[in-house]
Coordinates of C-alpha atoms and ligand atoms in Angstrom, one line a residue:
X1 CA 90.3 74.0 122.7
X2 CA 93.4 73.2 120.7
X3 CA 94.8 71.3 123.6
X4 CA 91.7 69.1 123.7
X5 CA 92.1 68.3 120.0
X6 CA 95.8 67.6 120.1
X7 CA 95.8 65.6 123.4
X8 CA 97.0 62.0 122.9
X9 CA 98.3 59.4 125.3
X10 CA 102.1 59.6 125.8
X11 CA 103.8 56.6 127.4
X12 CA 107.5 57.4 127.0
X13 CA 109.4 60.5 128.1
X14 CA 112.7 62.2 127.8
X15 CA 115.0 62.9 130.8
X16 CA 114.1 66.6 130.7
X17 CA 112.9 67.6 134.2
X18 CA 109.3 68.8 134.8
X19 CA 109.2 72.0 136.8
X20 CA 107.3 72.5 140.1
X21 CA 105.5 75.3 138.4
X22 CA 104.3 73.0 135.6
X23 CA 103.1 70.5 138.2
X24 CA 101.3 73.3 140.1
X25 CA 99.5 74.3 136.8
X26 CA 98.4 70.7 136.2
X27 CA 97.0 70.4 139.8
X28 CA 95.3 73.8 139.3
X29 CA 93.7 72.5 136.2
X30 CA 92.6 69.4 138.0
X31 CA 91.1 71.3 140.8
X32 CA 89.2 73.6 138.4
X33 CA 86.9 70.7 137.3
X34 CA 83.2 70.6 138.1
X35 CA 82.1 68.4 141.0
X36 CA 78.7 67.2 142.2
X37 CA 77.4 69.5 145.0
X38 CA 80.8 71.3 144.6
X39 CA 82.2 68.7 147.0
X40 CA 85.7 68.7 145.4
X41 CA 86.3 65.3 146.9
X42 CA 89.8 64.8 145.5
X43 CA 93.3 64.5 146.9
X44 CA 96.4 64.4 144.7
X45 CA 99.6 62.6 145.4
X46 CA 102.5 64.2 143.5
X47 CA 105.4 61.8 143.0
X48 CA 108.9 62.9 141.9
X49 CA 111.0 60.4 143.8
X50 CA 112.5 58.1 141.2
X51 CA 112.5 55.1 143.6
X52 CA 108.8 55.5 144.1
X53 CA 108.1 56.0 140.4
X54 CA 109.9 52.7 139.8
X55 CA 107.5 50.9 142.1
X56 CA 104.3 52.5 140.7
X57 CA 103.4 50.4 137.6
X58 CA 100.3 48.5 138.6
X59 CA 100.9 45.8 135.9
X60 CA 102.4 45.4 132.4
X61 CA 100.0 47.9 130.9
X62 CA 101.2 50.8 133.2
X63 CA 104.9 50.5 132.9
X64 CA 105.3 53.9 131.3
X65 CA 105.2 55.6 134.8
X66 CA 108.7 54.1 135.5
X67 CA 110.3 56.4 132.9
X68 CA 108.3 59.5 133.8
X69 CA 109.8 62.5 135.5
X70 CA 106.8 62.7 137.8
X71 CA 103.4 61.3 138.4
X72 CA 100.1 62.5 139.8
X73 CA 97.8 60.0 141.6
X74 CA 94.2 61.3 141.5
X75 CA 92.4 60.0 144.6
X76 CA 88.9 60.5 145.9
X77 CA 87.7 60.9 149.5
X78 CA 84.7 58.7 150.1
X79 CA 83.8 60.7 153.2
X80 CA 83.2 63.7 151.0
X81 CA 80.8 61.7 148.8
X82 CA 77.1 61.7 149.6
X83 CA 76.8 58.6 147.3
X84 CA 79.6 56.7 149.1
X85 CA 82.1 56.9 146.2
X86 CA 79.8 56.8 143.2
X87 CA 80.1 60.5 142.6
X88 CA 83.8 60.5 143.3
X89 CA 84.4 58.4 140.2
X90 CA 82.8 61.1 138.0
X91 CA 84.4 64.1 139.8
X92 CA 87.9 62.6 139.8
X93 CA 87.5 61.7 136.1
X94 CA 86.7 65.3 135.3
X95 CA 89.8 66.4 137.3
X96 CA 91.9 63.7 135.5
X97 CA 90.8 64.9 132.0
X98 CA 91.6 68.5 133.0
X99 CA 95.1 67.5 134.0
X100 CA 95.6 65.7 130.7
X101 CA 94.4 68.6 128.7
X102 CA 96.5 71.1 130.6
X103 CA 99.5 68.8 130.1
X104 CA 98.8 68.7 126.3
X105 CA 98.6 72.5 126.3
X106 CA 102.0 72.8 127.8
X107 CA 103.5 70.2 125.4
X108 CA 103.9 67.7 128.3
X109 CA 103.0 64.1 127.8
X110 CA 100.7 62.0 130.1
X111 CA 98.4 59.0 129.9
X112 CA 95.4 58.0 132.0
X113 CA 96.3 54.8 133.8
X114 CA 93.1 53.9 135.6
X115 CA 93.4 52.3 139.0
X116 CA 89.7 52.2 139.6
X117 CA 87.7 49.9 139.2
X118 CA 90.5 47.2 139.0
X119 CA 90.8 45.9 142.6
X120 CA 94.4 44.7 142.0
X121 CA 95.5 48.1 140.8
X122 CA 93.8 49.9 143.6
X123 CA 95.4 47.5 146.1
X124 CA 98.9 48.2 144.7
X125 CA 98.6 52.0 144.9
X126 CA 96.8 51.8 148.3
X127 CA 99.7 49.7 149.7
X128 CA 102.5 51.7 148.1
X129 CA 101.3 54.9 149.6
X130 CA 99.7 53.5 152.8
X131 CA 96.4 55.2 151.9
X132 CA 93.8 55.7 154.6
X133 CA 90.6 53.6 154.2
X134 CA 88.5 56.5 152.9
X135 CA 91.0 57.5 150.1
X136 CA 90.5 55.6 146.8
X137 CA 93.1 55.9 144.1
X138 CA 91.3 56.5 140.7
X139 CA 94.1 57.2 138.3
X140 CA 97.8 57.3 137.9
X141 CA 99.1 60.0 135.5
X142 CA 102.7 59.9 134.5
X143 CA 104.1 63.3 133.6
X144 CA 107.1 64.0 131.3
X145 CA 108.2 65.6 128.1
X146 CA 107.2 63.3 125.2
X147 CA 110.0 61.2 123.6
X148 CA 108.3 61.4 120.2
X149 CA 105.5 63.5 118.7
X150 CA 102.0 62.1 118.7
X151 CA 99.7 62.1 115.8
X152 CA 96.7 64.4 116.0
X153 CA 93.5 62.6 115.1
X154 CA 90.1 64.1 114.1
X155 CA 87.6 61.8 115.9
X156 CA 84.4 63.7 115.2
X157 CA 81.9 61.1 114.1
X158 CA 78.5 62.2 112.9
X159 CA 77.1 58.7 113.3
X160 CA 77.3 59.1 117.1
X161 CA 75.1 62.2 117.1
X162 CA 71.3 61.9 117.4
X163 CA 69.2 65.0 116.7
X164 CA 66.0 65.5 118.7
X165 CA 65.3 61.7 118.8
X166 CA 67.3 58.4 118.9
Ligands
LIG1 C1 89.7 54.9 132.0 C2 90.9 54.7 131.2 C3 91.8 53.8 131.5 C4 93.0 53.6 130.7 N1 93.9 52.7 131.1 C5 95.1 52.6 130.4 C6 96.1 51.6 130.8 O1 95.9 50.9 131.8 N2 97.2 51.5 130.1 C7 97.4 52.4 129.0 O2 98.5 52.3 128.4 N3 96.5 53.3 128.6 C8 95.4 53.4 129.3 N4 94.4 54.3 128.9 C9 94.7 55.2 127.8 C10 93.9 54.7 126.5 O3 94.5 53.5 126.0 C11 93.9 55.8 125.5 O4 93.3 57.0 126.0 C12 93.1 55.4 124.2 O5 93.8 54.4 123.6 C13 93.0 56.6 123.2 O6 94.2 57.1 122.8 P1 94.6 58.6 123.1 O7 94.6 58.8 124.6 O8 96.0 58.8 122.5 O9 93.6 59.5 122.4 C14 93.3 54.5 129.6 C15 92.3 55.5 129.3 C16 91.2 55.6 130.1 C17 90.2 56.8 129.8

């Protein structure tokens, strides 16, 4: 639980390499998420090639991936979704959050760069990786060791909680 509370978005990283074992643990965390009908409709693209990382920013708000040591693209397979993609969004979001929390637990930095539902972002990733038609990129997660410490925030807000009635 501590990892959940300390997780913050990290957008700049040191040159320290990220090990294959760490990447494996992040993927393991992602694949441990719950999914509708236990469909596990995800596919993950692990990127460590610097030349590809350079090309990955989808726009000016996702530039951080250029300086990362690695990135994970969380994708969904619409052919595994009985609701034609609607459930994939939820399932892949659960996997994404698991990866972010596991990264925080390891002291690694990451940030959720959503591709979906922005058509221009989806197109960029789709073209860069020549994705098949049934594979939709949902999120790009840069991975690296944080350049600076992030501030832990307590975001519990009792005003957002409704007891027994609205
Ligand atoms: C669906 C989604 C899309 C996001 N897209 C971006 C993005 O395009 N660029 C970015 O820098 N951060 C993006 N973020 C990260 C949010 O800005 C960040 O989570 C939020 O400001 C809260 O900060 P924290 O993650 O440090 O708690 C996104 C987060 C989510 C959940």
